[in-house]
């Protein structure tokens, strides 16, 4: 498989905003009626591979430390707003998450400081992708706007 050129869409999410930072490819999109998704892709010999996913879903926020492993449910009562937790994890624990997901080589070759420095863009994209009819509630996360 040939690796896509820089700037090529990697995610299959319609309307995703995608960019590269620190040798990784990030994608943010609002998925159907579920919520916002942040995908982290790394380079493999066969091309880009999704390695981590953070689903800031309205009804069931969760994340994936390796797409091939079971989801990790998000506990709002313990951690509060899922988006803030996800951005904090990317900022401070990305290398550890990549290693846990089985991608130590990607963690070793990525510029984790550059990704950490881009955390505010991640937050902004997670906010900006939310369409009309939804809102972010501080400390809680996404919800549908009451009719």
XYZ file of C-alpha atoms in Angstrom:
147
model
C 0.000 0.000 0.000
C 1.384 3.393 -0.934
C 1.414 6.003 1.795
C -0.821 9.004 1.091
C 0.898 12.260 0.263
C 1.047 14.972 2.886
C -2.306 16.742 3.161
C -4.246 13.690 1.942
C -7.375 12.689 3.858
C -6.645 9.652 6.018
C -9.811 9.394 8.112
C -13.029 8.002 6.693
C -15.142 10.431 8.735
C -17.102 12.804 6.487
C -16.217 16.431 7.086
C -13.187 15.610 9.222
C -10.574 18.260 9.868
C -7.179 16.623 9.487
C -3.640 17.783 10.036
C -0.179 16.460 10.741
C 1.940 17.353 13.732
C 5.011 15.722 15.236
C 4.976 12.909 12.686
C 1.403 11.907 13.558
C -1.830 12.519 11.680
C -4.800 13.847 13.676
C -8.428 13.857 12.614
C -11.415 15.469 14.337
C -15.020 15.022 13.226
C -18.563 14.976 14.525
C -19.974 11.498 13.940
C -23.695 11.195 13.199
C -25.677 11.841 16.353
C -22.982 10.307 18.566
C -20.535 13.144 19.182
C -17.012 14.318 18.458
C -14.154 11.961 17.632
C -10.416 12.512 17.725
C -8.355 9.927 15.849
C -4.573 9.594 16.109
C -2.807 7.914 13.196
C 0.840 6.883 12.991
C 2.971 5.790 10.071
C 3.475 2.086 9.495
C 5.230 0.387 6.580
C 1.825 -0.175 4.942
C 0.754 3.461 5.420
C -1.183 5.399 8.049
C -2.730 3.309 10.850
C -5.249 4.485 13.407
C -3.652 3.872 16.801
C -5.770 5.807 19.298
C -9.322 7.117 19.240
C -11.075 9.391 21.693
C -14.869 9.387 21.338
C -16.475 12.353 23.079
C -19.914 10.826 22.636
C -23.047 12.249 24.180
C -24.418 9.032 25.647
C -21.355 6.830 25.985
C -17.996 8.604 25.899
C -15.091 6.196 25.641
C -11.655 5.826 24.163
C -9.551 3.218 22.426
C -5.936 2.530 23.334
C -5.399 0.568 20.154
C -8.349 0.176 17.870
C -7.866 -3.579 18.069
C -8.541 -3.703 21.832
C -11.815 -3.234 23.744
C -13.051 0.286 24.395
C -12.354 1.991 27.691
C -15.564 3.560 29.042
C -15.194 7.130 30.256
C -16.307 7.850 33.820
C -17.737 11.395 33.937
C -18.284 11.168 37.700
C -14.552 10.579 38.164
C -13.010 12.670 35.351
C -15.642 15.290 34.406
C -15.680 16.549 30.817
C -14.456 13.871 28.361
C -12.962 16.384 25.909
C -10.856 18.036 28.604
C -9.616 14.625 29.766
C -8.765 13.554 26.204
C -6.875 16.775 25.449
C -4.974 16.435 28.733
C -4.065 12.817 27.890
C -2.749 13.854 24.462
C -0.798 16.725 26.039
C 0.787 14.753 28.871
C 0.577 10.994 28.211
C 0.594 10.467 24.434
C 3.858 8.521 24.414
C 2.638 6.226 27.179
C -0.686 5.657 25.368
C 1.072 4.780 22.104
C 3.329 2.323 23.936
C 0.327 0.773 25.717
C -1.404 0.457 22.339
C 1.571 -1.511 20.998
C 3.229 1.259 18.999
C 6.433 1.947 20.938
C 8.302 2.532 17.676
C 5.877 5.295 16.704
C 6.142 6.853 20.169
C 9.943 6.825 19.903
C 9.922 8.518 16.494
C 7.118 11.044 17.032
C 7.795 14.577 18.211
C 5.587 14.296 21.291
C 6.466 17.834 22.404
C 5.113 19.204 19.110
C 1.861 17.295 19.571
C 1.618 18.491 23.169
C 2.154 22.067 22.021
C -0.726 21.565 19.550
C -3.184 20.531 22.299
C -5.081 23.816 22.120
C -5.735 23.255 18.427
C -7.077 19.800 19.280
C -9.425 21.375 21.847
C -10.528 24.069 19.374
C -11.222 21.507 16.628
C -13.206 19.348 19.074
C -15.304 22.402 19.932
C -15.658 23.690 16.374
C -16.825 20.367 14.923
C -19.992 20.351 17.035
C -23.005 21.263 14.863
C -26.033 23.322 15.742
C -28.389 21.488 18.079
C -25.601 20.391 20.423
C -23.695 22.152 23.161
C -20.742 21.632 25.456
C -21.524 21.827 29.156
C -18.468 22.634 31.323
C -17.544 19.679 33.525
C -20.030 17.383 31.747
C -19.288 17.410 28.025
C -21.509 17.183 24.983
C -25.270 17.088 25.076
C -28.157 17.750 22.749
C -29.727 21.177 23.179
C -33.077 20.696 24.936
C -36.010 21.375 22.613
